[in-house]
PDB file of C-alpha atoms in Angstrom:
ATOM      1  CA  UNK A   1       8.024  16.850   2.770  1.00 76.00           C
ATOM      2  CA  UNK A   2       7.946  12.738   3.192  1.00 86.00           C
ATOM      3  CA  UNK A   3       8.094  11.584  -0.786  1.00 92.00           C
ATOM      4  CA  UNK A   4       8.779   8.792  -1.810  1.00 96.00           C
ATOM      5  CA  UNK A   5       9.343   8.394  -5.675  1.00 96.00           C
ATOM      6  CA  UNK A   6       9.937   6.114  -8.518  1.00 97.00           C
ATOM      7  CA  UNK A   7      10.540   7.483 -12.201  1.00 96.00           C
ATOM      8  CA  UNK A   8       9.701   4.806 -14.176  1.00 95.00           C
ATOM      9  CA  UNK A   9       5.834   3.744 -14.894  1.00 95.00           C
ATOM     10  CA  UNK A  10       7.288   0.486 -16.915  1.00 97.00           C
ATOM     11  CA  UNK A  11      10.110  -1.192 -17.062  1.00 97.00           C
ATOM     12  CA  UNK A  12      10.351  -3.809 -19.739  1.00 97.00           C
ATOM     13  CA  UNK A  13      12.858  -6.784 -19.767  1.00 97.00           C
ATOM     14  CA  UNK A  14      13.764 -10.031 -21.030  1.00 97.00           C
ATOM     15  CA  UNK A  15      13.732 -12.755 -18.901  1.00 97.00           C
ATOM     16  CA  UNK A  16      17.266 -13.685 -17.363  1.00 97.00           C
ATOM     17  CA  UNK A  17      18.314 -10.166 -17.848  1.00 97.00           C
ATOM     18  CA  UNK A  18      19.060  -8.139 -14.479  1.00 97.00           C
ATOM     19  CA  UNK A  19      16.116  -5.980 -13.196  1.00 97.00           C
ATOM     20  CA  UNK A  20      16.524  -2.740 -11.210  1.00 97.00           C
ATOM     21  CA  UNK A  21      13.597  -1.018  -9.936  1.00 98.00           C
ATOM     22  CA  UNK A  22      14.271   2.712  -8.904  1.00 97.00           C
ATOM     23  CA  UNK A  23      13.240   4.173  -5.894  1.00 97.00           C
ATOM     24  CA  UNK A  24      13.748   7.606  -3.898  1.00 97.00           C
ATOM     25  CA  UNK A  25      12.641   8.935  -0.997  1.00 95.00           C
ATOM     26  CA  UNK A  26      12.545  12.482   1.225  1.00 93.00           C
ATOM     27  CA  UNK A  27      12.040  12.152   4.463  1.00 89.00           C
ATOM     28  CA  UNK A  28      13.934  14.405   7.531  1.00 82.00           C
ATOM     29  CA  UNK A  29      14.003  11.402  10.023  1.00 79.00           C
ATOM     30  CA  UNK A  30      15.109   7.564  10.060  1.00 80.00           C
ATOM     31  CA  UNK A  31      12.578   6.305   7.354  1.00 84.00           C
ATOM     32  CA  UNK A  32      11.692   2.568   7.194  1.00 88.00           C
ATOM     33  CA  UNK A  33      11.589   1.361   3.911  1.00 92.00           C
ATOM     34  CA  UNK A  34       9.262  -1.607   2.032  1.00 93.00           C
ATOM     35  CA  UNK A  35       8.719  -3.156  -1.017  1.00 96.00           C
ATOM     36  CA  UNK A  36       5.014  -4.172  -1.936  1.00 96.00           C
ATOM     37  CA  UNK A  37       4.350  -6.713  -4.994  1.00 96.00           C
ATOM     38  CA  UNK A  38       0.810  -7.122  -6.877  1.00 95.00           C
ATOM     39  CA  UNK A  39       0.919  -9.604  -8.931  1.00 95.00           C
ATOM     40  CA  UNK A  40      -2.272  -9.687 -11.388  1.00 93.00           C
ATOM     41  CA  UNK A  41      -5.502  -9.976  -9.870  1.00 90.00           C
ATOM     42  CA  UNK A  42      -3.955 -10.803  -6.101  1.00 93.00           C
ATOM     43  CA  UNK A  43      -3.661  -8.358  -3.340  1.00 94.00           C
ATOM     44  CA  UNK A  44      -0.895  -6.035  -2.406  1.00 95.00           C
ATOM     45  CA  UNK A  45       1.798  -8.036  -0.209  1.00 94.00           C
ATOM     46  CA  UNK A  46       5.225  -7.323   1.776  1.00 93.00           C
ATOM     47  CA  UNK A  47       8.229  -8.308  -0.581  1.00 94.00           C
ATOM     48  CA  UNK A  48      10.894  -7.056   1.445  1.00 91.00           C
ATOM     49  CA  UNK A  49      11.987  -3.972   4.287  1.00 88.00           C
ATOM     50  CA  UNK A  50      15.148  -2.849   4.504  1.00 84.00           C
ATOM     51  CA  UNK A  51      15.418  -3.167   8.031  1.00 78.00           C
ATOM     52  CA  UNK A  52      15.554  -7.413   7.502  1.00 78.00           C
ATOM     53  CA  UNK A  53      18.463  -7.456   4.797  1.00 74.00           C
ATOM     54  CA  UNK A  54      16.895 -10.017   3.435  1.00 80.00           C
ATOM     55  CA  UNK A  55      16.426 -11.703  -0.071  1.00 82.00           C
ATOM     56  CA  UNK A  56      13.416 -12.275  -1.688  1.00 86.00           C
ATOM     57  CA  UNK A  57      12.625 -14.385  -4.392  1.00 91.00           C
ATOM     58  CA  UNK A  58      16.125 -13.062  -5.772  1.00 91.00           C
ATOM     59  CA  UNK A  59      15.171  -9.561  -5.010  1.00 94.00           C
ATOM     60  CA  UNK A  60      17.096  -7.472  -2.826  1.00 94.00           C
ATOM     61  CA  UNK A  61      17.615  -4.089  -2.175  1.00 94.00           C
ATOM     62  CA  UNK A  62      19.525  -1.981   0.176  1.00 87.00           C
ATOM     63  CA  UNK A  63      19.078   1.351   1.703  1.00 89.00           C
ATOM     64  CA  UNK A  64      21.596   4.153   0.458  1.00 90.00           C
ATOM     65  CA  UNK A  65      20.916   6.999   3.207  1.00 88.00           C
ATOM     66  CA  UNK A  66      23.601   9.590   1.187  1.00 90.00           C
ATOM     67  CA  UNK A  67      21.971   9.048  -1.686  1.00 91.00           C
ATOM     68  CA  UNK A  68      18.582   8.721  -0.502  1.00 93.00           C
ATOM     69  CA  UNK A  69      17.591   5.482  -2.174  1.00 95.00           C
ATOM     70  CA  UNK A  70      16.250   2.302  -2.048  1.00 95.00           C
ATOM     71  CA  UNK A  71      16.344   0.276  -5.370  1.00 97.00           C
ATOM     72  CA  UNK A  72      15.501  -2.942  -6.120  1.00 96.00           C
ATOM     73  CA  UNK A  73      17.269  -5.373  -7.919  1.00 96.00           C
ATOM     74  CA  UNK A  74      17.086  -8.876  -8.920  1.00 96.00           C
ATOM     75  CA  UNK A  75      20.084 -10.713 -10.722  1.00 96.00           C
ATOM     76  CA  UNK A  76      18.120 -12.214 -13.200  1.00 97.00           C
ATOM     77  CA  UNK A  77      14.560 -11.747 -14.375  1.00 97.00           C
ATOM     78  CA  UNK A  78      11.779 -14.805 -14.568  1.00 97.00           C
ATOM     79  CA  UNK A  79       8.247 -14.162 -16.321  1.00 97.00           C
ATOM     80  CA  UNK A  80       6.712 -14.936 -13.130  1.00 96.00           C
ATOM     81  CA  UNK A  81       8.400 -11.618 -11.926  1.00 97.00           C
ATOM     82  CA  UNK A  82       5.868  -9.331 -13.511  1.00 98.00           C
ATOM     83  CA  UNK A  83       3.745  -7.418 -11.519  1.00 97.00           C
ATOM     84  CA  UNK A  84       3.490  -3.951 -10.361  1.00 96.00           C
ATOM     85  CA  UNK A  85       6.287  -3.187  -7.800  1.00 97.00           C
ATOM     86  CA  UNK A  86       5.592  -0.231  -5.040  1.00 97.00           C
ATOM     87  CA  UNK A  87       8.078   1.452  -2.850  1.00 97.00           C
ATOM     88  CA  UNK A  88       6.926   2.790   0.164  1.00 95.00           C
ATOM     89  CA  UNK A  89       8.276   4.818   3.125  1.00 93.00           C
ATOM     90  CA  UNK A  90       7.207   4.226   7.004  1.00 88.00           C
ATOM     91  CA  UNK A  91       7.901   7.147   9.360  1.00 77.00           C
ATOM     92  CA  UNK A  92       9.694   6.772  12.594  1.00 70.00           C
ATOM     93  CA  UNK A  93       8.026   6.455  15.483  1.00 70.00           C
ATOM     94  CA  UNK A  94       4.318   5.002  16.534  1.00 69.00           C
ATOM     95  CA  UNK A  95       2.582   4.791  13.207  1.00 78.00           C
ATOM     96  CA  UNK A  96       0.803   2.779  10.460  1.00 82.00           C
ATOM     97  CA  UNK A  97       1.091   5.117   7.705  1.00 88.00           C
ATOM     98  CA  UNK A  98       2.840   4.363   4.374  1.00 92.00           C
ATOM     99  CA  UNK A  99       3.869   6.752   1.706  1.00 93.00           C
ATOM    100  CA  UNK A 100       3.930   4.991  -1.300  1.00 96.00           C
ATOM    101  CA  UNK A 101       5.450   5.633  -4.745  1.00 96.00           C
ATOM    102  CA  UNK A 102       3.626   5.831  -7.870  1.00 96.00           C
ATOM    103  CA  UNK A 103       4.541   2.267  -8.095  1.00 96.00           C
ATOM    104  CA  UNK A 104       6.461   0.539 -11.398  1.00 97.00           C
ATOM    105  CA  UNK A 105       5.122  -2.342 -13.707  1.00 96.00           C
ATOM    106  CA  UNK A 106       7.950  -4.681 -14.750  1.00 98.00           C
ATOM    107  CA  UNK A 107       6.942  -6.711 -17.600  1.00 98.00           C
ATOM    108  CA  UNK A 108       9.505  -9.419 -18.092  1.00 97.00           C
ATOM    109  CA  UNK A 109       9.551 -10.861 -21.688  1.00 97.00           C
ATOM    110  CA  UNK A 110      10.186 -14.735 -22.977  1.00 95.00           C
TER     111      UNK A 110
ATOM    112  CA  UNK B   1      -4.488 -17.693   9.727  1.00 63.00           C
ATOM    113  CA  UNK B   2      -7.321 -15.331   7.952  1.00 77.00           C
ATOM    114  CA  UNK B   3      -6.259 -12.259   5.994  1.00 92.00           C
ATOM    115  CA  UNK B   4      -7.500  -9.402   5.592  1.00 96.00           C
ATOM    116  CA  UNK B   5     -11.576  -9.095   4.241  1.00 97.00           C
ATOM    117  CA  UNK B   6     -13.078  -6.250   2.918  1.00 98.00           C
ATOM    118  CA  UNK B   7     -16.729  -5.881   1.904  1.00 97.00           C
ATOM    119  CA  UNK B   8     -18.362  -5.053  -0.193  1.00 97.00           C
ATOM    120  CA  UNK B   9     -16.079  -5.655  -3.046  1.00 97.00           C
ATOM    121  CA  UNK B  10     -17.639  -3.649  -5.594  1.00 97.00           C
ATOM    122  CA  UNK B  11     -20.263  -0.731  -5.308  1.00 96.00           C
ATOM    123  CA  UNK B  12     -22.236   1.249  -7.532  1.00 98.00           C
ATOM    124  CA  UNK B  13     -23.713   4.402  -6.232  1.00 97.00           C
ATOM    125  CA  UNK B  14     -24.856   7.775  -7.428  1.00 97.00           C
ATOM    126  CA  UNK B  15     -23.666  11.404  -7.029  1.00 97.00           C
ATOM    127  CA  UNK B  16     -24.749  12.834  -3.623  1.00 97.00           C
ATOM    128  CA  UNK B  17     -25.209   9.571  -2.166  1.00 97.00           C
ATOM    129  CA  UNK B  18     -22.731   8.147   0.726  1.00 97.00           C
ATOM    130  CA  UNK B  19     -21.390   4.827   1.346  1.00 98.00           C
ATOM    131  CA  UNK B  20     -20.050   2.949   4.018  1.00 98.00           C
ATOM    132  CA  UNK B  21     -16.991  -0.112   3.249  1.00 98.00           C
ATOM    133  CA  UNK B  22     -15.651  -2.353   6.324  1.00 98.00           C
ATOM    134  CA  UNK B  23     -12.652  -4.024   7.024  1.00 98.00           C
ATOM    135  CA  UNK B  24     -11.693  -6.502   9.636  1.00 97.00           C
ATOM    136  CA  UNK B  25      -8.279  -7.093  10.123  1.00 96.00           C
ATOM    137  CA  UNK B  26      -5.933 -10.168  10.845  1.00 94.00           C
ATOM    138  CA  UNK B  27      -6.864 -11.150  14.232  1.00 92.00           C
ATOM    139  CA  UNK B  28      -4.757  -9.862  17.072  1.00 89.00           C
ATOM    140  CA  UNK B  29      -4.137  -6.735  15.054  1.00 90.00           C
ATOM    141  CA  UNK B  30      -5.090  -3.382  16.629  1.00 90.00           C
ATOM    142  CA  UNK B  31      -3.696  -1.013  13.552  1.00 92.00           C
ATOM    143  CA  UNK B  32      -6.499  -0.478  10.195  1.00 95.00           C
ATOM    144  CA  UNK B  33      -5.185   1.707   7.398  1.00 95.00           C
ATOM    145  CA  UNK B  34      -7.055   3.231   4.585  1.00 97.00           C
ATOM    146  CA  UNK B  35      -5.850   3.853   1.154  1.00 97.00           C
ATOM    147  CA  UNK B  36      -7.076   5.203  -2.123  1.00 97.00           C
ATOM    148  CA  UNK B  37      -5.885   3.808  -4.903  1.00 95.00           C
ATOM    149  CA  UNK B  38      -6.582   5.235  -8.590  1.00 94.00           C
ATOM    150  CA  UNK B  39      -4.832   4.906 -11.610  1.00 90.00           C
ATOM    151  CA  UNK B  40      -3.625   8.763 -11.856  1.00 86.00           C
ATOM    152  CA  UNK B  41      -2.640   9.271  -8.158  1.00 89.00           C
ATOM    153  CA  UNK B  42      -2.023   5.796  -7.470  1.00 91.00           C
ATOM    154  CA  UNK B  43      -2.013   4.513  -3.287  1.00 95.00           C
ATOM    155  CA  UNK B  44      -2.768   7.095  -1.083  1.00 95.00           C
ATOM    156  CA  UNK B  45      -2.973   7.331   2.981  1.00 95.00           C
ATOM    157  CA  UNK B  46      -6.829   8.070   4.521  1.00 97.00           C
ATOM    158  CA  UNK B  47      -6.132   7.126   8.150  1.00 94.00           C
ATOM    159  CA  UNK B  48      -5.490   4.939  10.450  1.00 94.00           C
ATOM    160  CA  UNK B  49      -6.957   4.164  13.587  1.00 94.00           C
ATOM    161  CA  UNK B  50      -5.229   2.207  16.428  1.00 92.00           C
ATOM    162  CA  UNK B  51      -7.511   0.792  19.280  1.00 90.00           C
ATOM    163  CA  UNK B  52     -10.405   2.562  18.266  1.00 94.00           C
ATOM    164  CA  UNK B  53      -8.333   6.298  17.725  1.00 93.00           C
ATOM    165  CA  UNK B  54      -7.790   7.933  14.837  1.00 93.00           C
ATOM    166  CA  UNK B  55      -4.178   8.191  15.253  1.00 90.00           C
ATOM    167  CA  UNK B  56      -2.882   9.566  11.618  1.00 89.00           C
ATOM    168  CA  UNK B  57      -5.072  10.900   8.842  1.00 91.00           C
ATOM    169  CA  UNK B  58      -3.924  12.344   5.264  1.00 92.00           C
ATOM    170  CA  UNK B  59      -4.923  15.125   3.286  1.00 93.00           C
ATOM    171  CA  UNK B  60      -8.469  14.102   1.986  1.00 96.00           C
ATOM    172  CA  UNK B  61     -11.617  16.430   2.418  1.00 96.00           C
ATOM    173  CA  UNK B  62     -14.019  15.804   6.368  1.00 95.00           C
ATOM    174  CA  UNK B  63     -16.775  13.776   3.550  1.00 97.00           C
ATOM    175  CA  UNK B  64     -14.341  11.053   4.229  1.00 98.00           C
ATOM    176  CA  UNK B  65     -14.481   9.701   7.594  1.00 97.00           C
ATOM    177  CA  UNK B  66     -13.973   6.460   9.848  1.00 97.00           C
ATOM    178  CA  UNK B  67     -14.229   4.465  12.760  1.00 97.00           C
ATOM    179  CA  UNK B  68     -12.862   1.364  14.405  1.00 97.00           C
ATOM    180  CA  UNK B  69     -15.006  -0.820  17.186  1.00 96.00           C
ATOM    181  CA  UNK B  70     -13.410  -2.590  20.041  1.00 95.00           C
ATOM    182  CA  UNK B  71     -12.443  -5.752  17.866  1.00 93.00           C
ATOM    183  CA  UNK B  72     -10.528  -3.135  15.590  1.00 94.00           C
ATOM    184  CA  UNK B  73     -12.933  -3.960  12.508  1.00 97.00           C
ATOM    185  CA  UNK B  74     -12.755  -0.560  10.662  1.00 98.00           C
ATOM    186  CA  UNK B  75     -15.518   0.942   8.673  1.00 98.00           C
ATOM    187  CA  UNK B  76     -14.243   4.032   6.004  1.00 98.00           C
ATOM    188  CA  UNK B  77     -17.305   6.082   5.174  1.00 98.00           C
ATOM    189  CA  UNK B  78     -17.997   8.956   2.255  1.00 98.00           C
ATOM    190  CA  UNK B  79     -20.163  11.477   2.396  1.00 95.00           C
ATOM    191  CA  UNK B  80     -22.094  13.206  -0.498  1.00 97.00           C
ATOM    192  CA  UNK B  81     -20.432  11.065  -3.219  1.00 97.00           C
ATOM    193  CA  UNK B  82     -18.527  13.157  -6.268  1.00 97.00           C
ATOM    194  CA  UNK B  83     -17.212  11.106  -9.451  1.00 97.00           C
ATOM    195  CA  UNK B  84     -13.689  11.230  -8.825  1.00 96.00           C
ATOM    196  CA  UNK B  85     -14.054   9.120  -5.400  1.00 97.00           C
ATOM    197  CA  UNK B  86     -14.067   6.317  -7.763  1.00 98.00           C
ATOM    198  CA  UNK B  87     -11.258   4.440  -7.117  1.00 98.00           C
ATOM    199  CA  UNK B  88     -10.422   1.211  -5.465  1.00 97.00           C
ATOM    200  CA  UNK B  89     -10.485   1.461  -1.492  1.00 98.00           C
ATOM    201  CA  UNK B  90      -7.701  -0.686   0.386  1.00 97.00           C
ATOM    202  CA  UNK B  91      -7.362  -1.849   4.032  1.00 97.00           C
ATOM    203  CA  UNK B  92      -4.330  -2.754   5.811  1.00 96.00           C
ATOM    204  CA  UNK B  93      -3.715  -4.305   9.429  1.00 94.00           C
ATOM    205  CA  UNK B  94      -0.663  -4.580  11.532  1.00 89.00           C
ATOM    206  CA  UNK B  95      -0.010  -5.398  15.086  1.00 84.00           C
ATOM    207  CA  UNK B  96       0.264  -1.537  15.407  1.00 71.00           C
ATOM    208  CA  UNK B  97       2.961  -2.170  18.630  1.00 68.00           C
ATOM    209  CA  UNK B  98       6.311  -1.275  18.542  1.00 58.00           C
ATOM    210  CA  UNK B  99       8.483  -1.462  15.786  1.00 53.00           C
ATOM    211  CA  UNK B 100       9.996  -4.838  15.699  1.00 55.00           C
ATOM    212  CA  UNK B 101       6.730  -6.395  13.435  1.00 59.00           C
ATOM    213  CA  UNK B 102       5.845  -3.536  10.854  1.00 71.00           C
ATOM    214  CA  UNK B 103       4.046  -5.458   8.198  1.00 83.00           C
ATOM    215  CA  UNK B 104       1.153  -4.338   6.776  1.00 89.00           C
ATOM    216  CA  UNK B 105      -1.191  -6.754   5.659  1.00 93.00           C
ATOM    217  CA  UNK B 106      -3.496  -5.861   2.524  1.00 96.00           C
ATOM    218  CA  UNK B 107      -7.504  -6.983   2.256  1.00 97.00           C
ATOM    219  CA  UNK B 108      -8.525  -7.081  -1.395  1.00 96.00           C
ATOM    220  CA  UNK B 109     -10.272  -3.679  -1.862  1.00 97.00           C
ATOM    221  CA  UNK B 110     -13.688  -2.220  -2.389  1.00 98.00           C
ATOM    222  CA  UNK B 111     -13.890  -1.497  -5.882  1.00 97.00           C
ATOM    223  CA  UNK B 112     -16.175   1.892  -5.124  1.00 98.00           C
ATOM    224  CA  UNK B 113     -17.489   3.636  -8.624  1.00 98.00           C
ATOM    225  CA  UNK B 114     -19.357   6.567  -8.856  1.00 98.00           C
ATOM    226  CA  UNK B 115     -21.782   7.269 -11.319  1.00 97.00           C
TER     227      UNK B 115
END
């Protein structure tokens, strides 16, 4: 079955302390894997895929096929950092569809 | 260029009733996704249509149906309204092509409630 899953519903921190946002997945193939920001009262919106290796706003995450994972991390948290943070899978070949994870609100402190 | 728009962004309507919400996505984008998102069960795949097929659907019940017209705007329609469709109603576009640009751009929602 295609899951994709994140345990925590909050994750609380003070800002400048390192952030790391959990995510799993089960899929059989070669998954594609996203991370979608909301920030409050905005729209859902790309943060980062695996396949660019790329860092965002401080955030980056890699994709850990043996242990299927694909956290997210950030060095050090900034207030402006808190929003609700979803994983989300993509399946190989022609297709639109996301599977997304129940999705994680960091709430970074002063 | 324009995002993604959604209307109506809120609706009331009754029990029984149906409703109809459109999207039209980023020009020069031929993929629409729908998604459900409520607080308990949180985003979850409707379909998607690609030049004016259905080409993926998930696991919600034939009242829930859609369409896409030649200039890929999408309408999602629900038939014979029950309480727990409340929920807010997301659209996404992407190119739809290939594999090299996946990103899936978000409209604000349809706020849908049930009463």
């Amino acid at each position: 079955a295609q899951r994709v899953t994140q345990p925590e519903k909050l994750l609380s921190v003070f800002k400048g302390a390192p952030v790391e946002l959990k995510c799993n997945y089960s899929y059989s193939g070669s998954p594609e894997l996203f991370w979608y920001v909301q920030y409050s009262r905005q729209r859902l919106q790309l943060l980062l895929r695996h396949i660019s290796r790329e860092s965002i706003k401080g955030f980056t995450a890699d994709l850990n096929k043996g242990e299927t994972s694909f956290h997210l991390k950030k060095p050090f948290a900034q207030e402006e950092d808190s929003a609700m943070y979803y994983c989300a899978l993509r399946g190989s070949g022609n297709t639109g569809k996301l599977i997304f994870g129940q999705g994680t609100t960091l709430q970074v402190k002063p | 260029k324009a995002g993604v728009t959604q209307t109506p962004r809120y609706l009331i309507k009754t029990r029984g009733q149906q409703v109809t919400l459109s999207c039209s996505p980023i020009s020069g984008h031929r993929s629409v996704s729908w998604y459900q998102q409520t607080p308990g069960q949180g985003l979850q795949f409707l379909f998607e249509y690609f030049s004016e097929t259905q080409r993926n659907k998930g696991n919600f019940p034939g009242r829930f149906s859609g369409r896409q017209f030649s200039n890929s705007r999408s309408e999602m329609n629900v038939s014979t309204l029950e309480l727990g469709d409340s929920a807010l109603y997301l659209c996404a576009s992407s190119p739809g092509t290939g594999s090299v640009d996946t990103e899936a751009f978000f409209g604000q929602g349809t706020r849908l409630t049930v009463v």
